XYZ file of C-alpha atoms in Angstrom:
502
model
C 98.896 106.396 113.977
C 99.099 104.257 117.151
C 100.574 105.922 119.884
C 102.085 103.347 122.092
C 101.853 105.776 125.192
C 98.092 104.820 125.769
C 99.075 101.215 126.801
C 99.070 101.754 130.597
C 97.653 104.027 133.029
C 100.879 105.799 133.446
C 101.592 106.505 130.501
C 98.324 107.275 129.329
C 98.519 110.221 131.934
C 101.456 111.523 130.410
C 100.001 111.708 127.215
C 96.858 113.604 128.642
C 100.376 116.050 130.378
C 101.576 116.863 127.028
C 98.144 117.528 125.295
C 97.347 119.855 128.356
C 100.608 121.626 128.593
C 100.468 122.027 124.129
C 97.008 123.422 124.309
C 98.043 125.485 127.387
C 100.527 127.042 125.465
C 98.171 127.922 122.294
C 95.982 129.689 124.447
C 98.556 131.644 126.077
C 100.242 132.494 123.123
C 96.751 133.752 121.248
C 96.817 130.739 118.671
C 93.461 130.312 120.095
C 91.851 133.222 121.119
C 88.785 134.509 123.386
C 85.671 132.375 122.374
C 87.297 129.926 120.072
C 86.585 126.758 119.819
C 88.961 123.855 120.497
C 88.723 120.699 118.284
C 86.141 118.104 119.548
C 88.145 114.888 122.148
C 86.563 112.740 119.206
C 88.472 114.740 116.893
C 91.403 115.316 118.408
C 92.063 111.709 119.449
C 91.640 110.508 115.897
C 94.434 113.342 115.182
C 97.028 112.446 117.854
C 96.453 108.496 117.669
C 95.198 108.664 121.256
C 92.314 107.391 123.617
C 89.716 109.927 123.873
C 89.694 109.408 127.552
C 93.508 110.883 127.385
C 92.141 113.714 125.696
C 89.248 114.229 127.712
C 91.501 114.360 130.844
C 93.791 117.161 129.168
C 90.497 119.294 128.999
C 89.284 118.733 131.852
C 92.243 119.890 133.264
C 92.328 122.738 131.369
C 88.204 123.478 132.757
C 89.408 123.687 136.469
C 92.151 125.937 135.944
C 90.083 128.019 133.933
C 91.304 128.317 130.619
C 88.269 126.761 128.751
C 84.400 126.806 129.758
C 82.182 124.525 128.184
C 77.968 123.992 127.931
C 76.264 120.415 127.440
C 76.281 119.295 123.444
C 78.644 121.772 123.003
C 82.530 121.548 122.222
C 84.754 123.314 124.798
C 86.022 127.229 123.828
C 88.546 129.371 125.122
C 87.533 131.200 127.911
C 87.936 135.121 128.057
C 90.766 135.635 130.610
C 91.798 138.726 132.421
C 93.605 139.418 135.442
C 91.173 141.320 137.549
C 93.542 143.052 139.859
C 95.776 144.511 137.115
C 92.651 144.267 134.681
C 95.016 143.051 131.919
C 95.010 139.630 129.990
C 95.897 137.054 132.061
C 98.426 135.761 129.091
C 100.334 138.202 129.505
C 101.734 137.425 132.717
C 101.830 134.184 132.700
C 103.523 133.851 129.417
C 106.199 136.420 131.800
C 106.040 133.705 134.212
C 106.788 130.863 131.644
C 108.712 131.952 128.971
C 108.660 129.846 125.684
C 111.300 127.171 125.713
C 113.769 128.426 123.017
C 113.191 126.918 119.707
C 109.758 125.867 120.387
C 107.712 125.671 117.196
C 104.691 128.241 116.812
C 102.352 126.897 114.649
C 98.832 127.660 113.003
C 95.510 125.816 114.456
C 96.119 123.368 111.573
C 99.831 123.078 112.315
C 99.190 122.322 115.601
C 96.460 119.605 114.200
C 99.282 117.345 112.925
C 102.115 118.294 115.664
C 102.027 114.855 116.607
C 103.948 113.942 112.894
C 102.841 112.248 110.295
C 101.285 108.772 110.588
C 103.737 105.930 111.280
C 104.174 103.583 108.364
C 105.695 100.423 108.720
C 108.679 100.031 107.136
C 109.038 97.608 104.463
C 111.209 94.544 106.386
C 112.810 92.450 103.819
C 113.798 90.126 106.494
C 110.476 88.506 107.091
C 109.119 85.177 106.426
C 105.988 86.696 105.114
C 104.874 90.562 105.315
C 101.315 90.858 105.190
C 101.090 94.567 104.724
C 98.589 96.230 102.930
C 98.662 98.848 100.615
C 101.853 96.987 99.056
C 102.189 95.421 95.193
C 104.561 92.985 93.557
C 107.178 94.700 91.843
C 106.880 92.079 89.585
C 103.741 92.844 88.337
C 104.608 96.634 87.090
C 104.586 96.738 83.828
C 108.323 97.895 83.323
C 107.975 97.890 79.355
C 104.873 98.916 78.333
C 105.351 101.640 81.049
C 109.116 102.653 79.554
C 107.362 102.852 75.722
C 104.223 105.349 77.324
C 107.369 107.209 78.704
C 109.343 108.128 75.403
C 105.934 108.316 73.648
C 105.793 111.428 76.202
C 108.942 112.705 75.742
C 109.092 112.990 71.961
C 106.211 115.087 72.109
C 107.366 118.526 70.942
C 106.604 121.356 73.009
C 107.663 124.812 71.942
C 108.497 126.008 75.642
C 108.262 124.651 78.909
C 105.349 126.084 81.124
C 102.766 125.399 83.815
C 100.175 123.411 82.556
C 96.459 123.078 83.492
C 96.344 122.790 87.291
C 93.387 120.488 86.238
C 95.746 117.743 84.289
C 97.170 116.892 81.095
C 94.139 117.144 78.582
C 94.955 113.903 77.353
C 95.146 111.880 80.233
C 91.709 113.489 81.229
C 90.620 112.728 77.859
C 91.804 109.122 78.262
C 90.559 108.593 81.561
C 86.761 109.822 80.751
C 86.740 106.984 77.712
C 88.531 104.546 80.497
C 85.749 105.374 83.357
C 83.101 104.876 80.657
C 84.419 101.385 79.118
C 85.669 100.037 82.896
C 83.107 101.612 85.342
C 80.602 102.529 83.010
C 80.790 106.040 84.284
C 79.409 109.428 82.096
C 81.430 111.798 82.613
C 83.360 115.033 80.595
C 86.887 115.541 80.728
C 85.918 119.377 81.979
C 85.014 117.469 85.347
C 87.901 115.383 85.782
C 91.016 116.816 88.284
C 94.629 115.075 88.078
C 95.651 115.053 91.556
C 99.058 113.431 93.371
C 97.253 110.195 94.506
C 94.121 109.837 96.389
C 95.390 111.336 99.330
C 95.675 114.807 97.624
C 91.991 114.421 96.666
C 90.814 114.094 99.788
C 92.915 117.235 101.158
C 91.175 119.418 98.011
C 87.674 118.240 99.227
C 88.518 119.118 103.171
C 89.948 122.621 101.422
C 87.025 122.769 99.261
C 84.121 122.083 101.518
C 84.856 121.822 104.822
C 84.714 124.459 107.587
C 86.303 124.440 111.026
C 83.673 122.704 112.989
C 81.570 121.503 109.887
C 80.430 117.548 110.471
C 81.891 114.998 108.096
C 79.668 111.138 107.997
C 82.486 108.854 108.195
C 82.212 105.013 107.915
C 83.922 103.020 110.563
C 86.229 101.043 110.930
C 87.733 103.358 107.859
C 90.589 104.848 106.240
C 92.574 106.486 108.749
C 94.128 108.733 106.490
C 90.714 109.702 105.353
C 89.739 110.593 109.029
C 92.868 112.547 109.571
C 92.500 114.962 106.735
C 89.040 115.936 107.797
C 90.124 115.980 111.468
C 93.179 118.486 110.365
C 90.654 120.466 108.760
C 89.150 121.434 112.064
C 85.975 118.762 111.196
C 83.890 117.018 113.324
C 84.299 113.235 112.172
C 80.994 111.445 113.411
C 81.448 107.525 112.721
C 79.122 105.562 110.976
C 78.976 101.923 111.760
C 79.166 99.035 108.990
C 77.738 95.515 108.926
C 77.536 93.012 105.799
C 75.505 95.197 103.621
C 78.238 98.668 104.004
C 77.395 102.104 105.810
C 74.183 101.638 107.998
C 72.489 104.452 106.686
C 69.908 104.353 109.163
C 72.340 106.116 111.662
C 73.424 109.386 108.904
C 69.525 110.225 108.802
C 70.051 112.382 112.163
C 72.910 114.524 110.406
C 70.978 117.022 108.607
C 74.049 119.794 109.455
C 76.853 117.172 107.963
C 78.645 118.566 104.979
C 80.061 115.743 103.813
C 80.007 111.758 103.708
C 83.263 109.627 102.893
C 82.453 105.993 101.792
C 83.805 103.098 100.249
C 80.631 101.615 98.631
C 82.097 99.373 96.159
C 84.574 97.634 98.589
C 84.310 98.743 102.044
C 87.699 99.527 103.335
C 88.854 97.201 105.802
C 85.766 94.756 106.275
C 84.728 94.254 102.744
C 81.366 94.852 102.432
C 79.162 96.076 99.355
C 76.713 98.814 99.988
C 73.689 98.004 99.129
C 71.221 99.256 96.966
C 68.633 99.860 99.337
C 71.003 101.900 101.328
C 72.899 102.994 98.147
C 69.701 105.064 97.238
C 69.379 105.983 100.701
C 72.309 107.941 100.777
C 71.560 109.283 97.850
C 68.627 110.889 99.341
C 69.592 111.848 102.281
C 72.620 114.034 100.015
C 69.911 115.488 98.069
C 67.738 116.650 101.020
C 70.658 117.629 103.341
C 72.832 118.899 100.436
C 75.969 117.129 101.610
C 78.344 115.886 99.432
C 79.303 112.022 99.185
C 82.755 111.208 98.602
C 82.743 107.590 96.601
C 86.237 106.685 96.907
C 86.540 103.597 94.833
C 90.288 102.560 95.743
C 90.112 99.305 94.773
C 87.808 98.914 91.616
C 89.735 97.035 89.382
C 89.972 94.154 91.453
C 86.897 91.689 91.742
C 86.644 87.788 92.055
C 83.707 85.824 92.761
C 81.458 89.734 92.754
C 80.243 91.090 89.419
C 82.263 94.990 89.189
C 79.993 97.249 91.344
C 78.749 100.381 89.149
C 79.717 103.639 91.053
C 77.731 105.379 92.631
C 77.772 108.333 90.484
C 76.654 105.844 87.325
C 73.052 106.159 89.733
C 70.392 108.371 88.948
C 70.062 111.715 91.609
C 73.693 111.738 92.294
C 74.372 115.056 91.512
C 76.106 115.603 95.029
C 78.708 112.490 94.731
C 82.563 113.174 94.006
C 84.203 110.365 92.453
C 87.542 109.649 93.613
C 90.226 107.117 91.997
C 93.885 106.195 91.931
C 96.120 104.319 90.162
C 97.993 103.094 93.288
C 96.613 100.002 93.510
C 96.301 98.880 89.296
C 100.389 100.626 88.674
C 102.105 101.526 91.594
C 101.715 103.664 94.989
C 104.962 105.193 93.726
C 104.464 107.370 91.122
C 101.298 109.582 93.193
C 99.028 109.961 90.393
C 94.774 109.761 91.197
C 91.648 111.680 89.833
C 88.311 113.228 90.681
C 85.427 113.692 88.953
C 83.485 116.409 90.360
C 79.853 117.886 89.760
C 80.478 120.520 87.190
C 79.562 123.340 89.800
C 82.335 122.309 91.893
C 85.270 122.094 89.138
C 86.303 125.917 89.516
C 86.846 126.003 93.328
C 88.790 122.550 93.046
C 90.622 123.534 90.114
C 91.757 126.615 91.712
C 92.763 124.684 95.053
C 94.973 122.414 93.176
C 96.864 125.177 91.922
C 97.332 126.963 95.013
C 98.503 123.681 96.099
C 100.841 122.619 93.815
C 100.037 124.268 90.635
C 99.224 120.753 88.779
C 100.875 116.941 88.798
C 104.063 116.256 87.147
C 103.265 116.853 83.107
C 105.308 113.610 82.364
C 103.670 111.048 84.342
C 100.099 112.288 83.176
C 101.142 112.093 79.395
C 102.767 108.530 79.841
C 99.735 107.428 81.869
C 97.665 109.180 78.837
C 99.401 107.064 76.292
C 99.155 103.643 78.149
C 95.686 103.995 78.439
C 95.087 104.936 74.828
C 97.412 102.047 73.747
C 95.310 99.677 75.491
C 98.228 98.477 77.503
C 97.069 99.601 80.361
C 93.874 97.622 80.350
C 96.087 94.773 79.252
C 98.082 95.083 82.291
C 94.963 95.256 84.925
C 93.876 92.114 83.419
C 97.096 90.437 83.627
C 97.529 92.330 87.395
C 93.751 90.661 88.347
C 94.912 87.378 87.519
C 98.373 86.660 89.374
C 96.282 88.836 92.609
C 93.816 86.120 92.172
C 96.154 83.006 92.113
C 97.834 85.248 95.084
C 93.902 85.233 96.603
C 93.212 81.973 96.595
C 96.265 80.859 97.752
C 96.053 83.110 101.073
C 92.219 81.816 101.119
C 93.490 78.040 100.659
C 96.110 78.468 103.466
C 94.279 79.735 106.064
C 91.210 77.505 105.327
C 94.075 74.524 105.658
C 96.369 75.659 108.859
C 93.356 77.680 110.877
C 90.559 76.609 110.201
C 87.762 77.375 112.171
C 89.389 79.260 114.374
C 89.132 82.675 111.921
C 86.506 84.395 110.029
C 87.081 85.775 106.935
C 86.122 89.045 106.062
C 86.114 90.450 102.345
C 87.536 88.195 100.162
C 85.376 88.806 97.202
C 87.606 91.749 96.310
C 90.323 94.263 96.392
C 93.927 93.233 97.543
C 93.402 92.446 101.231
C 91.129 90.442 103.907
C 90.550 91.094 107.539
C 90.526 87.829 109.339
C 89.209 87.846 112.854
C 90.734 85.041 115.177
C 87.767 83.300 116.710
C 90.005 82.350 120.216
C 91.201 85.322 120.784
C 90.300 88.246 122.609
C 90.624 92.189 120.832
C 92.722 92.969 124.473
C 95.210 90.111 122.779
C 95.806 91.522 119.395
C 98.805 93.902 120.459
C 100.335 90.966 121.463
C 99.831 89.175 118.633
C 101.370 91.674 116.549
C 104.184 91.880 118.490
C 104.576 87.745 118.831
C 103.843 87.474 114.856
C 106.427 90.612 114.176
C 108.905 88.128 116.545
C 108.359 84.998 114.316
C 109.124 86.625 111.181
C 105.900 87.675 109.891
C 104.156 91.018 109.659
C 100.534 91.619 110.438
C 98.921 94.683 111.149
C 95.873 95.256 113.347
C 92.609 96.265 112.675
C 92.056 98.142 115.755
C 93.324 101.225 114.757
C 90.965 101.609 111.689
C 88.334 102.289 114.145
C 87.627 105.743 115.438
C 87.909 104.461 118.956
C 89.044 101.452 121.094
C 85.650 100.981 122.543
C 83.305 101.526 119.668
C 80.642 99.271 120.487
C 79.921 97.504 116.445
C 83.677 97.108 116.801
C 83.878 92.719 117.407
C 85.291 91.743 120.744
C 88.014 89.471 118.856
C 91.274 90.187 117.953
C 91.691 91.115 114.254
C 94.326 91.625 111.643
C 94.475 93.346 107.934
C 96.299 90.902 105.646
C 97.715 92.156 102.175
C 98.509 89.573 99.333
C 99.396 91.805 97.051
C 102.941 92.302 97.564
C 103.546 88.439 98.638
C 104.084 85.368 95.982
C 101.932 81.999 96.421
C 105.036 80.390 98.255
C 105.940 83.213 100.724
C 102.047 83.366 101.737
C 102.015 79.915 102.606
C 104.923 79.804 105.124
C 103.534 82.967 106.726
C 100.401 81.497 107.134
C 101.969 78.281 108.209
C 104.472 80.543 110.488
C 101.353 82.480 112.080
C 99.781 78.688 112.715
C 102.922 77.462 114.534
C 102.884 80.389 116.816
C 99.523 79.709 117.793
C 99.651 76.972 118.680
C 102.720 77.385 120.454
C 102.729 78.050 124.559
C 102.254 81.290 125.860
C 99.365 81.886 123.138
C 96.051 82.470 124.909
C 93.283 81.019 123.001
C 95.191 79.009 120.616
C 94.016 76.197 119.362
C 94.599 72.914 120.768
């Protein structure tokens, strides 16, 4: 979430206001308490969509007026507060002094966490030349048939009453999915480890439920999946970034985090940039799990989609991997739509994430898991990620030809060897330039997104000091890619454009 308050200094200090006066108001209100600890700026920032430095001036405030004390290395806590004339809580009276604006929302610590709303999506804009969003698929490709036969092959199935299932899944789909992760993947697995959950995103909340503790250190690789970051950030974490280059998470740097308890990665195709972890450092995070005993969450999002790469065996196919947790979806091989993803989990894990799912939600939608469970024992569904690789391959090379063709040298490609999307970096312009791009592009008809906000801060120092964008294909046709690419061209090269090409 980009918070568009943070783009001048005025602004930025009313940002750092409202974060002081909602923090002021937890601590007078007891929502955090003598001694507790307040989320780290890091943290927070990557929560609210906000500079650190905003943050950072919010606490500081709230140091010199006393309400938190702090010690060096250490995150900021509530300091004990007491009137000493009256020898009473200082809360007290000044909540008597400024009552609660009527209808203001009391929240828990998590509550508060996500106060800020959920993160802006961009809404789909059929009025576009070309929108390069990512995330998106055809709605061409779904297989409407195949999926409409899996559907009434779930439905005629007799039940005798109508009940809660297993919160871990349908046993068929699990049963499906183990022989699918085995033939695709060439994962081991048994259906006893596998967890149906509502999309990816639900996985990811069960693992910060699971094993994550206020204050607990989560490896994260960045530039990453926001959501990702803010799930572990809501769970009172301690995200610590881990910088990328061509060969994935530079494990050198997680060596140090001996207290982290968890890692989230993206070995197979590093989301945005692309890269493929290597095996070197593939075995080195294996290692340093085993000998810290952190868990490594292999979220492989994209896994049915390579080109010019060989498929990339999970990490969990490697040998001492007992620690990794296996995460898929079927968002990007169906449809984002219908919220349906797995995990497969050590076996000493499967009773506390079972049991989380089903305080959660009790289990996913019976129907959807059976149909799935049928198209995938029909072989249709294999059928249709075949069919699915292909026209996202013509869809590939087309976006490859026409930037190659109207750009040039003047962007870099980053990883177009897989998945449904490529970062290109523009070579001429600065990263201080890429709001404006947006903004220009958004203007001309076409819609790019930037890859700023995937990092965990504006001034990381791996982050490249060009402006970038995240372009999806996926939801696009051959002939709408090339005007957009053609569009985005034109406006570079149009006045008012710094760095455009001559």
């Amino acid at each position: 979430m980009v918070d568009s308050e943070t783009s001048g200094g005025e602004a930025s200090t009313g940002a750092a206001r409202r974060i002081y006066e909602a923090l002021r108001a937890q601590i007078l209100e007891g929502t955090y308490g003598p001694r507790d600890r307040l989320p780290s700026t890091r943290a927070l920032a990557a929560e609210l969509g906000v500079s650190r430095t905003t943050v950072t001036a919010a606490y500081e405030q709230l140091l010199s007026e006393g309400y938190l004390e702090s010690r060096q290395g250490a995150r900021s806590r509530v300091a004990l507060l007491r009137d000493q004339e009256a020898d009473r809580p200082v809360k007290e009276e000044r909540s008597k002094a400024t009552p609660e604006p009527a209808g203001a929302a009391r929240l828990s610590r998590f509550g508060a966490m996500l106060g800020g709303g959920p993160a802006w999506v961009p809404p789909v804009s059929p009025g576009l030349v070309a929108d390069f969003r990512y995330g998106d698929l055809s709605a061409a490709d779904f297989p409407t048939e195949p999926w409409r036969r899996a559907v009434n092959t779930a439905l005629r199935r007799r039940r005798q009453r109508l009940a809660y299932d297993d919160p871990g899944g349908s046993a068929a789909l699990r049963a499906a999915l183990q022989a699918y992760l085995w033939r695709a993947r060439g994962l081991r697995s048994d259906p006893g480890q596998i967890i149906i959950v509502n999309g990816s995103q639900q996985g990811l909340d069960l693992a910060a439920r699971v094993l994550v503790d206020p204050g607990d250190r989560v490896a994260m690789e960045d530039p990453g999946y926001v959501m990702a970051r803010r799930v572990f950030a809501a769970a009172g974490a301690d995200v610590v970034p881990i910088a990328v280059d061509e060969e994935g998470l530079r494990t050198e740097l997680i060596d140090g985090l001996v207290d982290a308890r968890l890692a989230y990665v993206t070995p197979s195709h590093q989301f945005p940039l692309g890269s493929v972890l290597s095996a070197r450092r593939r075995q080195a995070l294996l290692h340093w799990s085993r000998s810290t005993g952190a868990y490594v969450i292999e979220d492989d999002y994209d896994g049915e989609y390579r080109y010019d790469i060989q498929p990339i065996p999970p990490l969990q196919t490697m040998a001492h991997a007992d620690n990794v947790i296996y995460l898929g979806t079927i968002s990007k091989s169906l449809s984002p739509m219908l919220r349906l993803g797995y995990l497969v989990v050590p076996p000493s894990l499967y009773p506390a994430f079972a049991a989380a799912k089903q305080l959660v939600d009790r289990h996913s939608p019976v129907l959807e898991q059976e149909a799935l469970a049928a198209m995938i024992s029909s072989g249709a569904y294999e059928r249709h990620i075949r069919r699915s690789r292909r026209n996202n391959g013509r869809r590939r090379e087309a976006l490859l030809g026409a930037l190659k063709a109207e750009l040039g040298d003047a962007v870099t490609i980053s990883g177009a060897d897989a998945g449904l999307h490529v970062v290109v970096w523009f070579e001429r312009l600065d990263k201080a330039e890429e709001g404006a791009l947006i903004a220009r592009a958004r203007g001309a008809g076409i819609g790019l997104y930037p890859v700023s906000p995937l990092y965990a801060a504006a001034d990381a120092g791996h982050r490249p000091d060009r402006a970038g964008v995240v372009m999806g294909y996926a939801g696009l046709d051959a002939a709408e890619i090339g005007k957009g690419v053609a569009a985005l061209a034109a406006l570079l090269r149009s006045p008012g454009t710094e760095g455009a090409r001559a």
